[in-house]
XYZ file of C-alpha atoms in Angstrom:
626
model
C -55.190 7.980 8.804
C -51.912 7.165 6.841
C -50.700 3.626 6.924
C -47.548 2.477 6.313
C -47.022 -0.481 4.641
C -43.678 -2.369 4.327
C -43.399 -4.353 1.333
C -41.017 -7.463 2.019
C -41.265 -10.772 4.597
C -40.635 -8.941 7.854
C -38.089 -11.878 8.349
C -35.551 -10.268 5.979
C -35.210 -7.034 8.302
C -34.005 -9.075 11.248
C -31.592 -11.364 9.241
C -30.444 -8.704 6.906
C -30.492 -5.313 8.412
C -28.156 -6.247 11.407
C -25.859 -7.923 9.272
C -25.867 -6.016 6.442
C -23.010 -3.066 7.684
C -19.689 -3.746 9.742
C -19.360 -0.209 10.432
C -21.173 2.733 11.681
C -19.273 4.973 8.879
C -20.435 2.484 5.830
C -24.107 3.304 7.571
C -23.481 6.530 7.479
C -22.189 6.701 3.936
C -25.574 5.269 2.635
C -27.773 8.036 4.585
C -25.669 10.047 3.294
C -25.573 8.688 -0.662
C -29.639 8.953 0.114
C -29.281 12.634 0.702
C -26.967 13.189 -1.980
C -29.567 11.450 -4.166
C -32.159 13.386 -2.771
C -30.137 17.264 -4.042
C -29.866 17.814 -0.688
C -27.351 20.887 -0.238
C -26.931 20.090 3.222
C -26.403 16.646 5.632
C -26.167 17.220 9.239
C -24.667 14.257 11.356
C -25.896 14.711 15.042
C -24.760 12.789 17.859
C -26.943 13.040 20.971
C -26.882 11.417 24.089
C -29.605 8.518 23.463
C -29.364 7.984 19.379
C -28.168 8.837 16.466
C -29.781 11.526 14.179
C -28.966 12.110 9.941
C -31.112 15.209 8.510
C -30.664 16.159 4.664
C -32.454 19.524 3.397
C -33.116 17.314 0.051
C -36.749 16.862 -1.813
C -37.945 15.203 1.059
C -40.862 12.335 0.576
C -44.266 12.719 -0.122
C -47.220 10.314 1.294
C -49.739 11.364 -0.876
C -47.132 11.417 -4.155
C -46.130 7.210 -3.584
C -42.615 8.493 -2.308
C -42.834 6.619 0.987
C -44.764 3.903 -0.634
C -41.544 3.264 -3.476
C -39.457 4.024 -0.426
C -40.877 1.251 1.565
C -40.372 -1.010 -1.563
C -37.131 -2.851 -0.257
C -35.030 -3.962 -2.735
C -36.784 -2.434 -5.433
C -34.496 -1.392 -8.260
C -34.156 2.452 -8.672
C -32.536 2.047 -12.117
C -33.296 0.628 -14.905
C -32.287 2.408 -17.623
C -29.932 5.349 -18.770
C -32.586 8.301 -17.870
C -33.247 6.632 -14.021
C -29.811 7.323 -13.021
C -30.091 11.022 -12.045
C -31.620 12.367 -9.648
C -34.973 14.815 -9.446
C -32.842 17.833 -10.363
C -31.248 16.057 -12.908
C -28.052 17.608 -11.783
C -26.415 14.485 -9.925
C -25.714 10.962 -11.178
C -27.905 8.550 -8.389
C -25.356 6.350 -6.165
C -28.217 4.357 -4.637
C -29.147 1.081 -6.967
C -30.296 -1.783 -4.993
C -32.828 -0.457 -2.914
C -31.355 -1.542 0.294
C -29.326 1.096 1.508
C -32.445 2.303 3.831
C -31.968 -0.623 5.427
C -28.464 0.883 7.101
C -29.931 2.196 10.020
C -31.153 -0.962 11.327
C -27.372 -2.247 11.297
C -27.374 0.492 14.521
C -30.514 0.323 16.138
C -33.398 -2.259 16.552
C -36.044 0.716 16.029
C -35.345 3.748 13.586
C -37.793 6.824 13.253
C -37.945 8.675 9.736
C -39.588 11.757 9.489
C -39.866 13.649 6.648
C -41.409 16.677 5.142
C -42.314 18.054 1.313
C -43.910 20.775 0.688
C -44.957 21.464 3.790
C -46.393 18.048 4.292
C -45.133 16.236 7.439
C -44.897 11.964 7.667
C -43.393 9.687 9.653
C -43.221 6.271 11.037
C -40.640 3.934 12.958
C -38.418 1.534 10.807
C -38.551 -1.726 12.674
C -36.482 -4.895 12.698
C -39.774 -6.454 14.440
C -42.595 -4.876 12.123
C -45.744 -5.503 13.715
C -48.216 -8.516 11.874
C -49.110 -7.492 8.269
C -45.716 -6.061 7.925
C -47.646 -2.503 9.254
C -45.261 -0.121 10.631
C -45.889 2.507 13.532
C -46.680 5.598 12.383
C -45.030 8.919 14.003
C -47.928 11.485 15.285
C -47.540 15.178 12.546
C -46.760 16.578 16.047
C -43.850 14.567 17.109
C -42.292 14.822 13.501
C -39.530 17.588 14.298
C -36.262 18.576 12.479
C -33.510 20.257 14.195
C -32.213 21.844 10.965
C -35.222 20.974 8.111
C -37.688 23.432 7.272
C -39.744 23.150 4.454
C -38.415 19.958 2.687
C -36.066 17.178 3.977
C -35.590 14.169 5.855
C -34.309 12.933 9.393
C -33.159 9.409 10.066
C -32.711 8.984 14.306
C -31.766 5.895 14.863
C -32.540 5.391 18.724
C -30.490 3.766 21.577
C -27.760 2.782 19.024
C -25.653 -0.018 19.400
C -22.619 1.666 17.663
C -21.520 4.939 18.801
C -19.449 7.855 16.830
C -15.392 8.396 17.572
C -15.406 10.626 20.949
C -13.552 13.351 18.796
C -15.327 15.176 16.008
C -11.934 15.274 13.802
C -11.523 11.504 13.801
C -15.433 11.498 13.050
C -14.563 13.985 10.151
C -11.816 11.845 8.804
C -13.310 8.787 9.267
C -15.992 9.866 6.714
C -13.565 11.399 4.211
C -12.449 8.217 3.940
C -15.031 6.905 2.454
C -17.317 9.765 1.014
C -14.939 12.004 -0.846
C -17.751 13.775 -2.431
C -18.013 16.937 -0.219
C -17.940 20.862 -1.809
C -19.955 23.932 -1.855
C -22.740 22.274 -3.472
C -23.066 19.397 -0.800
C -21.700 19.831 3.023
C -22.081 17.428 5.550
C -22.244 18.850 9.266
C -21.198 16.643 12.171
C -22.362 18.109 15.578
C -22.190 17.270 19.224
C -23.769 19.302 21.315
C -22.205 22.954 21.176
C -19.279 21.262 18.715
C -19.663 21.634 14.895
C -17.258 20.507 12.417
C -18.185 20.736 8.575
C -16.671 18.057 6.098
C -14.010 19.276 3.366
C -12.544 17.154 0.735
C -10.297 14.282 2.110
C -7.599 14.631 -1.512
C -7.502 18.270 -0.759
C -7.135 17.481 3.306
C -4.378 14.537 2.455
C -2.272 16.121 0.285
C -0.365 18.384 2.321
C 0.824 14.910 4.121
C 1.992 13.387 0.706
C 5.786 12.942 -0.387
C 4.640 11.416 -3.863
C 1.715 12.176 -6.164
C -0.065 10.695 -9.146
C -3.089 12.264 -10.992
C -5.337 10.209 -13.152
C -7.581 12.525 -14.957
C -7.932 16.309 -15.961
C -10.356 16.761 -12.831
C -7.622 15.710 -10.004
C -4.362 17.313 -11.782
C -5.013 20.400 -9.756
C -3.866 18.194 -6.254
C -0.626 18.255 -7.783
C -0.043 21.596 -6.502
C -1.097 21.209 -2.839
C 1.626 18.822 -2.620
C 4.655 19.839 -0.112
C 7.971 20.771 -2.692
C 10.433 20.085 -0.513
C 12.960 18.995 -3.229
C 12.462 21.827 -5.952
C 14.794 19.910 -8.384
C 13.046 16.206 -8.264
C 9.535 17.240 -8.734
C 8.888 15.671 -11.781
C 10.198 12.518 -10.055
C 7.843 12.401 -7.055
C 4.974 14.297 -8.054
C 3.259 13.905 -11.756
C 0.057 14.092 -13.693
C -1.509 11.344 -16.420
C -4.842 11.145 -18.407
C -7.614 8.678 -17.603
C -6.231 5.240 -17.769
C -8.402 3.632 -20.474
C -8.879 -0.063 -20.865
C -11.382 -1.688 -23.414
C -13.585 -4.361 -22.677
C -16.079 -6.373 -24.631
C -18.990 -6.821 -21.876
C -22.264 -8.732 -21.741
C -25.222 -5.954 -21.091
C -28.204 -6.174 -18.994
C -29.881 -6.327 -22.914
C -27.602 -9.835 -23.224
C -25.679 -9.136 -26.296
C -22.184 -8.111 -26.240
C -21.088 -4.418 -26.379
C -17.398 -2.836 -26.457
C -17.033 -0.492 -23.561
C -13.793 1.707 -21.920
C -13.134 1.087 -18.525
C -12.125 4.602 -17.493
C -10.140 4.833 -13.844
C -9.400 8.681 -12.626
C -8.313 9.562 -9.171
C -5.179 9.671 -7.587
C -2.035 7.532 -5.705
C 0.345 8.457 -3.502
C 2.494 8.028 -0.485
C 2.849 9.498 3.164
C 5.801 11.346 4.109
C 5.992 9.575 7.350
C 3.807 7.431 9.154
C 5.040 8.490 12.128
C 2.704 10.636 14.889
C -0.645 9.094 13.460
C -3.376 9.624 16.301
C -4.799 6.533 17.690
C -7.892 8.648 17.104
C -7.764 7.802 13.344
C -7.653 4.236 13.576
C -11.111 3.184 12.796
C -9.882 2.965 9.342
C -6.101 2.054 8.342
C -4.436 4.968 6.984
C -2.617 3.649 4.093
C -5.852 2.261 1.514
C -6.497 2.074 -1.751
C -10.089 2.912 -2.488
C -12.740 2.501 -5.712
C -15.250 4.800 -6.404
C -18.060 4.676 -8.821
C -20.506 7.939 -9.222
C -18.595 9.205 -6.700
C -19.921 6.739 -3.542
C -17.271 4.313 -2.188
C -17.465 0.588 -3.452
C -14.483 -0.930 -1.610
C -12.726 0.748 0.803
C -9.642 -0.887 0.322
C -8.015 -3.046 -2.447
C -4.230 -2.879 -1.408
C -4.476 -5.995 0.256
C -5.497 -7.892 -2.992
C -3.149 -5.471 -5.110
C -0.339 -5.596 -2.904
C 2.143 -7.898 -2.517
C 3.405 -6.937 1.221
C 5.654 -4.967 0.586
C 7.129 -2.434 3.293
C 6.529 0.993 1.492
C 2.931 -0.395 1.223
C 2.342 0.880 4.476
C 2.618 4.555 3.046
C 0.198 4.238 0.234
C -3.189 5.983 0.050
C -5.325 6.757 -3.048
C -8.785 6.962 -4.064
C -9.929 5.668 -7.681
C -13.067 6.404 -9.639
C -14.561 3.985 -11.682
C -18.324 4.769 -12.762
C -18.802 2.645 -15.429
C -19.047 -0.002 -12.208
C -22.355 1.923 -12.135
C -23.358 2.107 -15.363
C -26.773 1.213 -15.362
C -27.323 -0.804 -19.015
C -24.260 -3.020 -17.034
C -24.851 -5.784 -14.347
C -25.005 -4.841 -11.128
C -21.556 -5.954 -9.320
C -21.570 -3.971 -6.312
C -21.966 -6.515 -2.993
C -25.277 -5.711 -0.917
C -23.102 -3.463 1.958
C -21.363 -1.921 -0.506
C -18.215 -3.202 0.957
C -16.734 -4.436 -1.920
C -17.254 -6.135 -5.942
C -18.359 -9.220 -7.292
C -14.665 -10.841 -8.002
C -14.940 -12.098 -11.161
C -16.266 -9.161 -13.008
C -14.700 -8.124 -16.260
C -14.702 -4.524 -14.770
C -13.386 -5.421 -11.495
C -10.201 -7.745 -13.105
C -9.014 -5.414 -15.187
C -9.034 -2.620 -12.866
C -7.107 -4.540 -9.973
C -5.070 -6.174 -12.966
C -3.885 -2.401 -13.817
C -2.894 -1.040 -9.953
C -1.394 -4.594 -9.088
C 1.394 -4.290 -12.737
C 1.108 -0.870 -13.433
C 0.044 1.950 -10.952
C 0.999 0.577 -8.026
C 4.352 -0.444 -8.794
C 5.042 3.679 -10.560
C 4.073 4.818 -7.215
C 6.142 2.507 -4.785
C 9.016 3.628 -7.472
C 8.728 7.113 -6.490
C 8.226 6.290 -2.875
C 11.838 5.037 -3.197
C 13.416 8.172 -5.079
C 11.967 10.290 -2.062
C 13.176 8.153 0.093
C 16.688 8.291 -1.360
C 16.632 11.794 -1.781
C 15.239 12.546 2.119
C 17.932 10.204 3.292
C 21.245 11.279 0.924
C 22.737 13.089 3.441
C 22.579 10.737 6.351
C 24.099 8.278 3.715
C 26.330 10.454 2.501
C 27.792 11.072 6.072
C 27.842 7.459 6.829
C 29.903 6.985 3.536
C 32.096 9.491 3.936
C 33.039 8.881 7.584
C 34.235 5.168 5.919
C 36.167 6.648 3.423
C 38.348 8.826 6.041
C 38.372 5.344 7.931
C 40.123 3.881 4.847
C 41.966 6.791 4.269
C 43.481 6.624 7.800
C 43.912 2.974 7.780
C 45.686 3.461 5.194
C 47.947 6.044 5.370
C 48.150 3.573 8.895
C 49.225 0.818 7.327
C 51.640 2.755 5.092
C 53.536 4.122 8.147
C 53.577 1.111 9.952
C 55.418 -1.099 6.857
C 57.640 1.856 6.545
C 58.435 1.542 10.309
C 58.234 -1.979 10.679
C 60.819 -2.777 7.969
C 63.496 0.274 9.214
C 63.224 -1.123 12.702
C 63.822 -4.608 11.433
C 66.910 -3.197 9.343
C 68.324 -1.552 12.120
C 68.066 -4.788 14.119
C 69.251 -6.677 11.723
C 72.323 -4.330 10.924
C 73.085 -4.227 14.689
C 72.682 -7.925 15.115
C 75.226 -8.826 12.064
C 74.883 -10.678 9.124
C 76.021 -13.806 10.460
C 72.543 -14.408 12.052
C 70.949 -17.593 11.633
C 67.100 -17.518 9.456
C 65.382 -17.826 12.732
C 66.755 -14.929 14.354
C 66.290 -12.370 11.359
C 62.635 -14.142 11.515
C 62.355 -12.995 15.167
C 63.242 -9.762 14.739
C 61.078 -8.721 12.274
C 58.086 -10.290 13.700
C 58.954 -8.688 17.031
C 58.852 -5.327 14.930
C 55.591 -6.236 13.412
C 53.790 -7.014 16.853
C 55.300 -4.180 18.267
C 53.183 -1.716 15.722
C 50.405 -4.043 15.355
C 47.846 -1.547 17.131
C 48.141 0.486 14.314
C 46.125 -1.552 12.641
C 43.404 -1.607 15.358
C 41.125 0.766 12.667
C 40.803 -2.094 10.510
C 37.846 -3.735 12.604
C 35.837 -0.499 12.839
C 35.968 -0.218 8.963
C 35.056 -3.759 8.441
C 31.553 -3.370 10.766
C 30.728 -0.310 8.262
C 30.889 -2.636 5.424
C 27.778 -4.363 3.632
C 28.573 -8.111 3.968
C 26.201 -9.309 1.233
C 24.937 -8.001 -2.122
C 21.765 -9.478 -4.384
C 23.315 -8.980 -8.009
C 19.594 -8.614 -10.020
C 17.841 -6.965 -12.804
C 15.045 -4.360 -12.424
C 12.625 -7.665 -13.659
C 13.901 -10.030 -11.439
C 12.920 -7.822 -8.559
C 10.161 -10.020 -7.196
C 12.274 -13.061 -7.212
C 15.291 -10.673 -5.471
C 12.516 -9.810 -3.402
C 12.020 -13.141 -1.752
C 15.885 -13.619 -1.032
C 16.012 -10.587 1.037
C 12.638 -11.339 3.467
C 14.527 -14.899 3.540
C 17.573 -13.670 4.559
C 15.666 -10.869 6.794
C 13.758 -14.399 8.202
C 17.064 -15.627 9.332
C 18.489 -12.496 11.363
C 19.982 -10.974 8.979
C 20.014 -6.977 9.671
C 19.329 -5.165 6.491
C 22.390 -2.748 7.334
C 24.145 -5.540 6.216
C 22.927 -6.153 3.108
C 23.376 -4.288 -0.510
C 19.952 -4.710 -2.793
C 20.027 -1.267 -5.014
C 16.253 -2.296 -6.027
C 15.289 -2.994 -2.332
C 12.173 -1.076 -0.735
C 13.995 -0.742 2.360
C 16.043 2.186 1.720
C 18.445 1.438 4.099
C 19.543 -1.735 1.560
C 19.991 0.982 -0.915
C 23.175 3.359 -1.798
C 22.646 6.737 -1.882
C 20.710 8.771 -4.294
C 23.162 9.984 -7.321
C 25.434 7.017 -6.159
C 26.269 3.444 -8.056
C 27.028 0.136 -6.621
C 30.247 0.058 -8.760
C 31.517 3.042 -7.383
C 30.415 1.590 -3.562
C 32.081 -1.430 -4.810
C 35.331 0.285 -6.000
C 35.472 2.345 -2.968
C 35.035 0.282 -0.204
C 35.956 -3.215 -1.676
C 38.375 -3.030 -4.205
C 40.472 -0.127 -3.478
C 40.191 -0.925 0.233
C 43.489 -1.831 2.982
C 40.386 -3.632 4.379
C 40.997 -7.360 3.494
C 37.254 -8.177 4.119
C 35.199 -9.141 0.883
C 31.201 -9.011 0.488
C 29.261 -12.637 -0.126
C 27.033 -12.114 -3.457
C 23.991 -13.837 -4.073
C 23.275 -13.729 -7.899
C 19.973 -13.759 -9.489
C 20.118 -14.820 -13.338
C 17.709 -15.542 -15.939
C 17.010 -14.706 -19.326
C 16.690 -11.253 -18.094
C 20.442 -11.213 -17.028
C 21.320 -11.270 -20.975
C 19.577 -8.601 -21.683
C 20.235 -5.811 -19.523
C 23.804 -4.372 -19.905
C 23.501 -3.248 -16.346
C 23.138 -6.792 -14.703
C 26.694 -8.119 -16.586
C 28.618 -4.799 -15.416
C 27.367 -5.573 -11.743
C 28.410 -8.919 -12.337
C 31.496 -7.929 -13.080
C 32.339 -5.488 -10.566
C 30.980 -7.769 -8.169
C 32.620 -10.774 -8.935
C 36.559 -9.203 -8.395
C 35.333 -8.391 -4.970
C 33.533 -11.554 -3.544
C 34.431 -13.649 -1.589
C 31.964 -16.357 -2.285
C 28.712 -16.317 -4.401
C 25.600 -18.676 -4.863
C 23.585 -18.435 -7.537
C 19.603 -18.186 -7.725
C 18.735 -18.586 -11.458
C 15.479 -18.621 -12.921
C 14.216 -21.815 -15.697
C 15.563 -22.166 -18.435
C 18.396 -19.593 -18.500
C 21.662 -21.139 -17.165
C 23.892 -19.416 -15.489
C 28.145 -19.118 -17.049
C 31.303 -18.073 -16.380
C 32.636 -16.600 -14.622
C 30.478 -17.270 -11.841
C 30.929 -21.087 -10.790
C 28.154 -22.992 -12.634
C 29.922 -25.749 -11.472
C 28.333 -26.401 -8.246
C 24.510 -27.016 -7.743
C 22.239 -23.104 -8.319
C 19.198 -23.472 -7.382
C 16.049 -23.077 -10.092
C 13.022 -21.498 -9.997
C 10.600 -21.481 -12.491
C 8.208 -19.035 -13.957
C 5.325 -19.178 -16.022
C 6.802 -17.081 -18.915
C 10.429 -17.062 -19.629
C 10.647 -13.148 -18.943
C 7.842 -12.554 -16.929
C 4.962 -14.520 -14.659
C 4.211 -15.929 -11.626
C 7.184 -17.649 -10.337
C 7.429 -21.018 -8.592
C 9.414 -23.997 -7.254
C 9.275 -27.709 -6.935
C 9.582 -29.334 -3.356
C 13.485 -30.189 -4.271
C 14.362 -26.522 -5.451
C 12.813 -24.866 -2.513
C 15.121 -26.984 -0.319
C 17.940 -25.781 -2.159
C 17.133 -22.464 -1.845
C 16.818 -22.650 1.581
C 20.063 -24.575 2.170
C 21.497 -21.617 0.429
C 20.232 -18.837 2.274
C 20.969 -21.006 5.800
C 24.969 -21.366 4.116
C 24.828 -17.209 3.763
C 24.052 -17.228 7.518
C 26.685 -19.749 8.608
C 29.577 -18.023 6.699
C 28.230 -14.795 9.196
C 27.227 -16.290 11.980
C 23.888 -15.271 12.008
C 20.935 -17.398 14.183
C 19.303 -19.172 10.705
C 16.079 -21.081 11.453
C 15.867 -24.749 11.081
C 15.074 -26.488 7.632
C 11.627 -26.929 8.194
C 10.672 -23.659 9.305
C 12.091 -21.815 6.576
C 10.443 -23.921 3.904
C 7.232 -23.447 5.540
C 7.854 -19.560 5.352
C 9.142 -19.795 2.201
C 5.857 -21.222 0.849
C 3.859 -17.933 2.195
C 6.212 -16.333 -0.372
C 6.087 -18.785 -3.902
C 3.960 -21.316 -4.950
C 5.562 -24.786 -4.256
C 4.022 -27.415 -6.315
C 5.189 -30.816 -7.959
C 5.180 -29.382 -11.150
C-alpha cells in the first residue's frame, strides 16, 4: 500500500495555499512552469463543469523512484547549484526554485487530486488544505487515476469545485495567459479546451505586434518582431520601429558563496506602443492591456512594473513590453523572487538597476516615438486645421484692407461734400460714421482669434518634467489643452504639426497676423535654458508676441532680460543643477500656484481655490521645508 506523506506543519497549507495567488492565471502559470520543467511537449488546460483540470505529457513522477516523496517536500529548494538548474533532459533552464509553486492549486480549490504516471506506473493522491492527522494524505485508487490526454508518462492536476473560474471565452483565456507565459512554440504548446472548443496558445510578441505603432528590440533573439510590425509610414520607420543589443549593466553582487563577484545584468525583450486603445474587448480585462513585464528563464516575475517606472503620463496608457532578465534566476545568486511570484524583493541590486534603466532610459525612447507617430498619424488633421486659419487671416485681411480703403474714400467724399469749413467734431463724426458703417467686415476677426493657442510653455527638452507639471496644473484648472502650445507635450493635440516649428506657428499666426490677440507665455528657465540654442530662439520669438509672461525658473539659475526678472518667478529646486528630482518649499509652491490661478483669470477659466491646488500640486513634487 503506498502512503503519502506530506512533509510540512499541515497548518502552513491552510494559511499559505489560499493566500498565496491573487489570480487563477498566476496559478495557472506555475502548473504550467511545472510542466515546462517537467519537458513536457504538451499542457492541456481543461475547463469542465465541476473543476479545473492541468495535464502535461512531461516525465511524469515516480513512487517507487522518491519523485512524489521530493515532490511532497514543500519548500524544498530545487537548486542549489549551477548543474540543478536544468531540467531531466537537460534541454530547458528550470523556472521552479522555491518549492512552492505546487502549492497553486490550493489557491482554487480546498481539495486537489494529482495523478500521475511514469513508465507505465500509475499514483495518485488528493492535495489537501486539511491533511488528515500525521500530515497523511488520501491516496487515489490505480483505477480512478485517468488522463484525458496522458498516456504513458505525465501528470494531471484537477483541482475540484474551484472557487475561481476561467474567462467564459477561450480567446480572453488565451490572452490572458500570453500575458504572462510568453514561452509557447513548437517545442511546448499549451491547449485550452471547453468541451467541444479547443484553442492552442501562440506567442503573445508575435500575436501583439500586428497592434503596435512603435517597436523596440533588445537582443538578437527578438529583432525578428521588428518585421511583423504594421509600416504604415514607409518613410519614418527608422523613427518608430528599431532594433538594439542586450542592454548590459555591471554589478558587483554578494553570492550565495558570500564573497563579492562582478556580474552583467543582461535585459532582452521588447517595448512598444498600441496604435489605438480604442475597441479593446471587455473580455480582455482580467489583465490591463498596457504592462510592462520581467521575465527571468523565461517564467513571469512581475507582471507589471509601469506603475513604479512610470510617471503617469498619458501615452503610458499605450505601452506594453515584456523584458527578460535571467540572471534574476541565476542560481549561485540570492533568491529575490516573492513567494507568488508576483513580483521582486525591492531592494535588490538586480531589481534597482533594471527599473533604474526603463524609468531614465527605455521608457522615455519609447514614449518619444509614441509621439513622432502620433504627429505623423495626425499631420494632416493639423495641417487642415492650420491651413483653414491661414485663409482666415488671409481673408481678414485682405478684409481689413478693403474696408480702410473704403472707410477713408467714404470719409473723403463726406468731407469734400460737407466743406472745409467744418468744425473738428463734425469731420470726427463722419469718419466714425464710415467706420461703423463697415465694421461687419471685421466680424472674421473673432472666428480667427478662437483658432488661436492662448498660452505657450517656453522649455528645454530637460526641463520637460518640470514643463510637465505646469500643463496637468493648468489642465487642473479647466484649461482645454486646444488652448495651449507645449511642443514637448505628450498630448499631441498641445503639439504643432509634424515637420512644423513653433517659430514659424508663431510668425504665422501671431506676428504677421491682422488678429490683434497675443498668446500668454509661461517660461521655464534654468541652467538648462543657457545651454540649448533652441530655448533662447523660442524665447525670442516668443517674447515679440506675448502679451504677458510669468516665469517658472529652476535653483540657482536666474532668469534675465528681456523677460521681466523684475517681478517675483517662482523657484523650484532640484537635487542637481541640470538634472534630479525636483522640489519646492511650502512658500514657492504657493507661488506657483498663484501663478497658474493668474493664467486662468487673464482667460477666464474656472481655477480651483488655493488650497486645493496646493494639495494637488503636492501629488506632483515633493514639498518639503528644505
Amino acid at each position: 500500500m503506498k502512503e503519502y506523506q506530506l512533509n510540512v506543519d499541515p497548518r502552513i497549507l491552510e494559511l499559505l495555499g489560499p493566500n498565496l495567488y491573487t489570480n487563477i492565471y498566476y496559478v495557472l502559470a506555475e502548473l504550467i512552469a511545472n510542466a515546462y520543467d517537467a519537458d513536457a511537449k504538451n499542457v492541456y488546460i481543461i475547463a469542465n463543469p465541476d473543476d479545473i483540470r492541468i495535464e502535461d505529457d512531461g516525465h511524469g513522477m515516480s513512487y517507487d523512484k522518491g519523485d512524489i516523496t521530493k515532490y511532497l517536500n514543500i519548500a524544498g529548494v530545487s537548486r542549489v547549484k549551477e548543474a540543478d538548474s536544468f531540467s531531466k533532459s537537460g534541454k530547458r533552464r528550470k523556472m521552479g526554485r522555491k518549492g512552492v509553486g505546487k502549492l497553486a492549486a490550493l489557491s482554487v480549490s480546498e481539495n486537489v487530486d494529482i495523478l500521475t504516471v511514469a513508465d507505465g506506473e500509475k499514483s495518485g493522491f488528493v492535495l489537501s488544505r486539511h491533511p488528515d492527522e500525521g500530515s497523511k494524505l488520501k491516496a487515489i485508487s490505480e483505477s480512478d487515476i485517468t488522463f484525458e490526454h496522458v498516456k504513458k508518462h505525465g501528470s494531471a492536476i484537477v483541482m475540484r469545485n474551484p472557487q475561481y473560474r476561467l474567462h467564459k471565452t477561450l480567446s480572453a483565456v488565451k490572452r490572458n495567459l500570453l500575458k504572462i507565459f510568453p514561452l509557447v512554440n513548437a517545442d511546448f504548446r499549451i491547449h485550452v479546451i471547453r468541451g467541444k472548443e479547443t484553442v492552442i496558445v501562440n506567442d503573445f510578441d508575435k500575436n501583439v505586434m500586428s497592434e503596435l505603432g512603435t517597436l523596440i528590440t533588445l537582443g538578437d533573439e527578438y529583432s525578428p518582431l521588428t518585421k511583423l510590425v504594421p509600416n504604415p509610414y514607409p518613410k519614418r520607420r527608422s523613427d518608430l520601429v528599431s532594433s538594439a543589443g542586450e542592454k548590459a549593466i555591471p554589478r558587483v553582487m554578494m553570492g550565495n558563496d558570500g564573497i563579492e563577484h562582478e556580474y552583467t545584468i543582461k535585459i532582452a525583450g521588447w517595448i512598444g506602443t498600441y496604435k489605438t486603445t480604442r475597441g479593446r474587448k471587455a473580455e480582455m480585462s482580467d489583465f490591463p492591456d498596457n504592462f510592462i513585464s520581467l521575465f527571468a528563464n523565461k517564467k513571469m516575475g512581475e507582471f507589471n512594473i509601469l506603475p513604479v517606472v512610470g510617471q503617469n503620463k498619458l501615452n503610458e496608457v499605450y505601452v506594453v513590453g515584456q523584458l527578460h532578465v535571467d540572471i534574476f534566476e541565476l542560481t549561485e545568486l540570492p533568491d529575490m523572487a516573492l513567494s507568488n511570484r508576483q513580483g521582486y524583493k525591492s531592494d535588490d541590486p538586480r531589481y534597482v538597476a533594471v527599473l533604474d534603466y526603463v524609468r531614465k532610459e527605455l521608457l522615455t525612447e519609447i514614449l518619444k516615438k509614441r509621439e513622432v507617430f502620433t504627429d505623423i498619424a495626425n499631420a494632416g488633421k493639423k495641417q487642415k486645421k492650420q491651413d483653414e486659419q491661414k485663409g482666415n487671416e488671409a481673408k481678414l485681411r485682405r478684409n481689413i484692407d478693403a474696408y480702410r480703403k473704403r472707410a477713408s474714400e467714404e470719409a473723403a467724399d463726406d468731407l469734400f461734400k460737407l466743406g472745409s469749413d467744418l468744425s473738428r467734431e463734425a469731420i470726427e463724426k463722419a469718419i466714425s460714421d464710415s467706420l461703423n458703417k463697415n465694421s461687419p467686415d471685421l466680424g472674421l476677426k473673432s472666428v480667427i482669434d478662437s483658432q488661436k493657442k492662448r498660452i505657450l510653455i517656453s522649455q528645454t527638452s530637460p526641463d520637460k518634467s518640470f514643463a510637465d507639471i505646469i500643463y496637468q496644473m493648468l489642465i487642473y484648472n479647466n484649461v482645454s489643452a486646444e488652448d495651449i502650445l507645449y511642443t514637448n507635450c505628450d498630448d499631441e493635440v498641445c503639439r504643432v504639426p509634424e515637420g512644423k516649428g513653433v517659430y514659424e506657428y508663431l510668425r504665422d499666426f501671431f506676428v504677421e497676423s491682422y488678429s490683434t490677440q497675443k498668446i500668454f507665455v509661461l517660461f521655464v528657465t534654468s541652467e538648462n535654458t543657457k545651454m540649448s540654442w533652441g530655448a533662447i530662439t523660442e524665447i525670442g520669438a516668443s517674447w515679440i508676441t506675448q502679451v504677458d509672461h510669468k516665469i517658472f525658473n529652476v535653483h540657482p539659475f536666474k532668469p534675465e532680460h528681456p523677460l521681466n526678472n523684475d517681478l517675483q518667478w517662482q523657484n523650484t529646486n532640484r537635487e542637481e543643477p541640470t538634472k534630479g528630482e525636483l522640489w519646492m518649499i511650502p512658500l514657492n509652491a504657493d507661488v506657483f500656484c498663484q501663478k497658474i490661478e493668474a493664467v486662468c483669470d487673464a482667460f477666464g477659466y474656472k481655477k480651483n481655490e488655493r488650497s486645493v491646488n496646493k494639495a494637488h500640486l503636492g501629488t506632483l513634487i515633493s514639498i518639503r521645508n528644505s
